[in-house]
């Protein structure tokens, strides 16, 4: 049982490049989330998916798109990366009826 | 507008003493509160939680206290151990089926041997 996995662990992009961050969970959780963590800013919600086939914006969605591919997988796409998107990105999941979210190990993204 | 506030960016305590981490919130609709612990280069891990119908929840060395009238909660760690050194995030969720947790900015705890 791997929990929440994220790929890649590290990535460096040039401004304007695109990439997709992958997230998968094997806990049969319904809800999945993408956060970014910046120094002194805590965790801020980018997008979430309450169930397969649904996605909703969080606090900081601009510049990102998401896809809930199936119940297990939730990807985050940067279409045209900007230096302001340099951050650590965390994926999380949650089972219905519980408040606890389980986090992946994170992806450290640098945009130059 | 910051709905969950952790006003102390850092806290340093001696091993064996009590660590008290504080969290304030502004949204009276919040009805469930969680504390997460985060080590460097790892994802946050759930530590302890409390429902708004309680004022205290205990799990081993960790106790969370909730004061609804003051919109304040605190995490007590007794006794503190060097392995407790981490960043602690307070989070809250509102009633009504909202899917979203709102996180504070975190407090970095350092426990000195």
mmCIF file of C-alpha atoms in Angstrom:
data_model
loop_
_atom_site.group_PDB
_atom_site.id
_atom_site.type_symbol
_atom_site.label_atom_id
_atom_site.label_comp_id
_atom_site.label_asym_id
_atom_site.label_seq_id
_atom_site.Cartn_x
_atom_site.Cartn_y
_atom_site.Cartn_z
ATOM 1 C CA UNK A 1 0.000 0.000 0.000
ATOM 2 C CA UNK A 2 1.966 3.004 -1.306
ATOM 3 C CA UNK A 3 -0.541 5.672 -0.208
ATOM 4 C CA UNK A 4 -0.220 8.852 -2.297
ATOM 5 C CA UNK A 5 2.564 8.915 -4.862
ATOM 6 C CA UNK A 6 3.765 11.872 -6.913
ATOM 7 C CA UNK A 7 6.012 12.118 -9.933
ATOM 8 C CA UNK A 8 8.424 13.660 -10.584
ATOM 9 C CA UNK A 9 10.135 14.506 -7.284
ATOM 10 C CA UNK A 10 12.071 17.388 -8.804
ATOM 11 C CA UNK A 11 11.698 19.388 -12.004
ATOM 12 C CA UNK A 12 13.332 22.451 -13.505
ATOM 13 C CA UNK A 13 11.488 24.268 -16.280
ATOM 14 C CA UNK A 14 12.216 27.313 -18.372
ATOM 15 C CA UNK A 15 9.631 30.064 -18.513
ATOM 16 C CA UNK A 16 6.936 29.177 -21.047
ATOM 17 C CA UNK A 17 7.476 25.426 -20.941
ATOM 18 C CA UNK A 18 4.656 23.102 -20.011
ATOM 19 C CA UNK A 19 4.537 20.051 -17.822
ATOM 20 C CA UNK A 20 2.174 17.736 -15.990
ATOM 21 C CA UNK A 21 2.566 16.677 -12.384
ATOM 22 C CA UNK A 22 1.197 13.224 -11.719
ATOM 23 C CA UNK A 23 -0.513 11.987 -8.581
ATOM 24 C CA UNK A 24 -1.958 8.588 -7.763
ATOM 25 C CA UNK A 25 -3.472 7.050 -4.643
ATOM 26 C CA UNK A 26 -4.186 3.410 -3.902
ATOM 27 C CA UNK A 27 -6.460 3.924 -0.879
ATOM 28 C CA UNK A 28 -9.728 4.048 -2.855
ATOM 29 C CA UNK A 29 -10.271 7.643 -1.739
ATOM 30 C CA UNK A 30 -12.965 9.711 -3.391
ATOM 31 C CA UNK A 31 -11.501 13.188 -3.051
ATOM 32 C CA UNK A 32 -8.152 14.410 -4.286
ATOM 33 C CA UNK A 33 -6.386 17.764 -3.948
ATOM 34 C CA UNK A 34 -3.474 19.786 -5.261
ATOM 35 C CA UNK A 35 -1.693 22.282 -2.999
ATOM 36 C CA UNK A 36 1.318 24.476 -3.330
ATOM 37 C CA UNK A 37 3.589 25.422 -0.463
ATOM 38 C CA UNK A 38 5.672 28.578 -0.568
ATOM 39 C CA UNK A 39 7.925 29.903 2.196
ATOM 40 C CA UNK A 40 5.875 31.680 4.845
ATOM 41 C CA UNK A 41 2.606 30.974 3.006
ATOM 42 C CA UNK A 42 1.531 27.619 4.327
ATOM 43 C CA UNK A 43 -0.416 25.263 2.078
ATOM 44 C CA UNK A 44 -2.702 26.829 -0.482
ATOM 45 C CA UNK A 45 -5.286 24.834 -2.405
ATOM 46 C CA UNK A 46 -4.979 24.991 -6.190
ATOM 47 C CA UNK A 47 -7.710 22.579 -7.338
ATOM 48 C CA UNK A 48 -9.611 19.678 -5.909
ATOM 49 C CA UNK A 49 -11.789 16.837 -7.102
ATOM 50 C CA UNK A 50 -14.594 15.587 -4.901
ATOM 51 C CA UNK A 51 -15.162 12.537 -7.065
ATOM 52 C CA UNK A 52 -14.180 11.039 -10.373
ATOM 53 C CA UNK A 53 -15.309 13.345 -13.159
ATOM 54 C CA UNK A 54 -15.563 16.513 -11.078
ATOM 55 C CA UNK A 55 -13.039 19.252 -10.403
ATOM 56 C CA UNK A 56 -13.284 22.606 -8.643
ATOM 57 C CA UNK A 57 -11.051 25.612 -8.180
ATOM 58 C CA UNK A 58 -9.325 26.299 -4.929
ATOM 59 C CA UNK A 59 -7.674 29.421 -3.629
ATOM 60 C CA UNK A 60 -4.966 29.840 -6.305
ATOM 61 C CA UNK A 61 -6.079 28.167 -9.581
ATOM 62 C CA UNK A 62 -4.715 30.663 -12.105
ATOM 63 C CA UNK A 63 -2.115 29.191 -14.446
ATOM 64 C CA UNK A 64 -3.079 25.587 -13.717
ATOM 65 C CA UNK A 65 -5.389 22.930 -15.109
ATOM 66 C CA UNK A 66 -6.292 19.565 -13.650
ATOM 67 C CA UNK A 67 -7.612 16.234 -14.839
ATOM 68 C CA UNK A 68 -9.211 13.568 -12.702
ATOM 69 C CA UNK A 69 -8.283 10.708 -14.982
ATOM 70 C CA UNK A 70 -9.980 8.046 -12.865
ATOM 71 C CA UNK A 71 -10.569 7.417 -9.194
ATOM 72 C CA UNK A 72 -6.871 6.804 -8.564
ATOM 73 C CA UNK A 73 -5.213 9.582 -10.553
ATOM 74 C CA UNK A 74 -5.341 13.369 -10.436
ATOM 75 C CA UNK A 75 -2.905 15.357 -12.572
ATOM 76 C CA UNK A 76 -1.913 19.023 -12.463
ATOM 77 C CA UNK A 77 -0.826 20.763 -15.649
ATOM 78 C CA UNK A 78 1.120 23.961 -16.106
ATOM 79 C CA UNK A 79 0.526 25.098 -19.685
ATOM 80 C CA UNK A 80 3.049 27.930 -19.716
ATOM 81 C CA UNK A 81 5.242 27.934 -16.638
ATOM 82 C CA UNK A 82 6.161 31.208 -14.950
ATOM 83 C CA UNK A 83 8.781 31.919 -12.258
ATOM 84 C CA UNK A 84 5.905 32.645 -9.829
ATOM 85 C CA UNK A 85 5.003 28.966 -10.075
ATOM 86 C CA UNK A 86 8.281 27.948 -8.473
ATOM 87 C CA UNK A 87 7.045 26.045 -5.436
ATOM 88 C CA UNK A 88 6.638 22.683 -3.794
ATOM 89 C CA UNK A 89 3.481 20.935 -4.959
ATOM 90 C CA UNK A 90 1.626 18.432 -2.820
ATOM 91 C CA UNK A 91 -1.134 16.081 -3.809
ATOM 92 C CA UNK A 92 -3.520 14.762 -1.163
ATOM 93 C CA UNK A 93 -6.500 12.442 -0.964
ATOM 94 C CA UNK A 94 -9.382 11.883 1.404
ATOM 95 C CA UNK A 95 -12.039 9.254 1.873
ATOM 96 C CA UNK A 96 -15.654 10.343 2.079
ATOM 97 C CA UNK A 97 -16.866 10.807 5.622
ATOM 98 C CA UNK A 98 -13.430 11.604 6.990
ATOM 99 C CA UNK A 99 -11.785 14.989 7.407
ATOM 100 C CA UNK A 100 -8.220 13.726 7.240
ATOM 101 C CA UNK A 101 -6.268 14.262 4.076
ATOM 102 C CA UNK A 102 -3.298 12.087 3.235
ATOM 103 C CA UNK A 103 -0.425 13.792 1.468
ATOM 104 C CA UNK A 104 2.125 12.672 -1.063
ATOM 105 C CA UNK A 105 5.847 13.434 -0.724
ATOM 106 C CA UNK A 106 5.728 16.494 -2.961
ATOM 107 C CA UNK A 107 7.230 17.736 -6.224
ATOM 108 C CA UNK A 108 9.775 20.532 -6.041
ATOM 109 C CA UNK A 109 9.396 22.681 -9.150
ATOM 110 C CA UNK A 110 11.728 25.468 -10.188
ATOM 111 C CA UNK A 111 10.892 27.747 -13.107
ATOM 112 C CA UNK A 112 13.786 29.831 -14.416
ATOM 113 C CA UNK B 1 -8.146 37.369 4.401
ATOM 114 C CA UNK B 2 -6.435 34.745 6.496
ATOM 115 C CA UNK B 3 -9.049 32.552 8.142
ATOM 116 C CA UNK B 4 -6.593 30.372 10.060
ATOM 117 C CA UNK B 5 -3.706 32.125 11.746
ATOM 118 C CA UNK B 6 -0.599 30.763 13.364
ATOM 119 C CA UNK B 7 1.028 33.891 14.669
ATOM 120 C CA UNK B 8 4.267 32.334 15.850
ATOM 121 C CA UNK B 9 6.486 31.384 12.888
ATOM 122 C CA UNK B 10 8.846 29.532 15.197
ATOM 123 C CA UNK B 11 9.136 28.066 18.684
ATOM 124 C CA UNK B 12 12.130 26.626 20.495
ATOM 125 C CA UNK B 13 11.864 24.432 23.596
ATOM 126 C CA UNK B 14 14.097 22.161 25.617
ATOM 127 C CA UNK B 15 13.746 18.420 25.445
ATOM 128 C CA UNK B 16 11.398 17.135 28.128
ATOM 129 C CA UNK B 17 9.508 20.419 28.474
ATOM 130 C CA UNK B 18 6.073 21.263 27.135
ATOM 131 C CA UNK B 19 5.598 22.686 23.645
ATOM 132 C CA UNK B 20 2.484 24.781 23.074
ATOM 133 C CA UNK B 21 1.557 25.707 19.536
ATOM 134 C CA UNK B 22 -1.281 28.135 18.997
ATOM 135 C CA UNK B 23 -3.817 28.679 16.251
ATOM 136 C CA UNK B 24 -6.595 31.239 15.856
ATOM 137 C CA UNK B 25 -9.436 31.229 13.373
ATOM 138 C CA UNK B 26 -11.957 33.778 12.207
ATOM 139 C CA UNK B 27 -14.649 31.713 10.479
ATOM 140 C CA UNK B 28 -17.333 30.650 12.955
ATOM 141 C CA UNK B 29 -18.528 28.029 10.444
ATOM 142 C CA UNK B 30 -15.425 25.913 11.035
ATOM 143 C CA UNK B 31 -16.446 22.778 12.886
ATOM 144 C CA UNK B 32 -13.439 20.496 12.638
ATOM 145 C CA UNK B 33 -9.784 21.220 13.262
ATOM 146 C CA UNK B 34 -6.665 19.239 12.455
ATOM 147 C CA UNK B 35 -2.962 19.474 13.159
ATOM 148 C CA UNK B 36 -0.425 18.275 10.639
ATOM 149 C CA UNK B 37 3.286 17.751 11.126
ATOM 150 C CA UNK B 38 5.786 18.242 8.336
ATOM 151 C CA UNK B 39 9.422 17.248 8.154
ATOM 152 C CA UNK B 40 11.694 18.800 5.506
ATOM 153 C CA UNK B 41 11.401 17.201 2.060
ATOM 154 C CA UNK B 42 8.340 15.181 3.111
ATOM 155 C CA UNK B 43 4.605 15.645 2.799
ATOM 156 C CA UNK B 44 2.523 16.728 5.797
ATOM 157 C CA UNK B 45 1.267 13.917 8.009
ATOM 158 C CA UNK B 46 -1.877 13.998 10.098
ATOM 159 C CA UNK B 47 -1.222 14.308 13.823
ATOM 160 C CA UNK B 48 -4.424 14.911 15.775
ATOM 161 C CA UNK B 49 -7.843 16.472 15.305
ATOM 162 C CA UNK B 50 -10.778 17.820 17.264
ATOM 163 C CA UNK B 51 -14.426 18.350 16.536
ATOM 164 C CA UNK B 52 -16.137 21.564 17.579
ATOM 165 C CA UNK B 53 -18.394 19.601 19.931
ATOM 166 C CA UNK B 54 -15.377 18.806 22.101
ATOM 167 C CA UNK B 55 -12.927 21.020 23.945
ATOM 168 C CA UNK B 56 -10.086 18.541 24.309
ATOM 169 C CA UNK B 57 -8.659 15.564 22.492
ATOM 170 C CA UNK B 58 -5.673 13.574 23.639
ATOM 171 C CA UNK B 59 -3.430 11.088 21.861
ATOM 172 C CA UNK B 60 -0.358 10.031 23.768
ATOM 173 C CA UNK B 61 1.964 12.989 24.199
ATOM 174 C CA UNK B 62 -0.251 15.197 22.041
ATOM 175 C CA UNK B 63 -3.305 17.095 23.268
ATOM 176 C CA UNK B 64 -5.377 19.604 21.350
ATOM 177 C CA UNK B 65 -7.531 22.121 23.175
ATOM 178 C CA UNK B 66 -10.343 24.073 21.546
ATOM 179 C CA UNK B 67 -11.826 27.298 22.902
ATOM 180 C CA UNK B 68 -14.758 28.053 20.616
ATOM 181 C CA UNK B 69 -15.709 31.323 22.230
ATOM 182 C CA UNK B 70 -12.195 32.655 21.666
ATOM 183 C CA UNK B 71 -11.871 30.922 18.278
ATOM 184 C CA UNK B 72 -8.582 29.522 19.476
ATOM 185 C CA UNK B 73 -6.979 26.120 19.556
ATOM 186 C CA UNK B 74 -3.669 24.909 20.859
ATOM 187 C CA UNK B 75 -1.531 21.814 20.507
ATOM 188 C CA UNK B 76 0.360 20.662 23.586
ATOM 189 C CA UNK B 77 3.268 18.241 23.290
ATOM 190 C CA UNK B 78 4.425 16.762 26.576
ATOM 191 C CA UNK B 79 7.209 15.830 26.964
ATOM 192 C CA UNK B 80 8.827 17.322 23.893
ATOM 193 C CA UNK B 81 11.409 15.207 22.093
ATOM 194 C CA UNK B 82 14.041 16.174 19.491
ATOM 195 C CA UNK B 83 12.139 14.078 16.923
ATOM 196 C CA UNK B 84 9.206 16.457 17.330
ATOM 197 C CA UNK B 85 11.216 19.166 15.571
ATOM 198 C CA UNK B 86 9.158 19.934 12.478
ATOM 199 C CA UNK B 87 6.738 22.454 11.036
ATOM 200 C CA UNK B 88 3.238 22.151 12.471
ATOM 201 C CA UNK B 89 0.218 23.260 10.471
ATOM 202 C CA UNK B 90 -3.193 23.979 11.894
ATOM 203 C CA UNK B 91 -6.113 23.345 9.518
ATOM 204 C CA UNK B 92 -9.865 23.827 9.677
ATOM 205 C CA UNK B 93 -12.916 22.707 7.752
ATOM 206 C CA UNK B 94 -16.378 24.172 7.780
ATOM 207 C CA UNK B 95 -19.661 22.336 8.159
ATOM 208 C CA UNK B 96 -22.005 21.860 5.261
ATOM 209 C CA UNK B 97 -20.017 19.312 3.317
ATOM 210 C CA UNK B 98 -17.206 21.563 2.160
ATOM 211 C CA UNK B 99 -14.357 19.535 0.735
ATOM 212 C CA UNK B 100 -11.699 22.055 1.595
ATOM 213 C CA UNK B 101 -9.263 22.367 4.465
ATOM 214 C CA UNK B 102 -7.955 25.847 5.226
ATOM 215 C CA UNK B 103 -4.395 25.810 6.508
ATOM 216 C CA UNK B 104 -2.440 28.202 8.657
ATOM 217 C CA UNK B 105 1.052 29.244 7.652
ATOM 218 C CA UNK B 106 2.726 26.881 10.084
ATOM 219 C CA UNK B 107 4.938 27.062 13.150
ATOM 220 C CA UNK B 108 8.457 25.649 13.069
ATOM 221 C CA UNK B 109 9.134 23.807 16.318
ATOM 222 C CA UNK B 110 12.705 23.110 17.380
ATOM 223 C CA UNK B 111 13.261 20.839 20.360
ATOM 224 C CA UNK B 112 16.778 21.187 21.708
ATOM 225 C CA UNK B 113 18.474 18.202 23.382
#
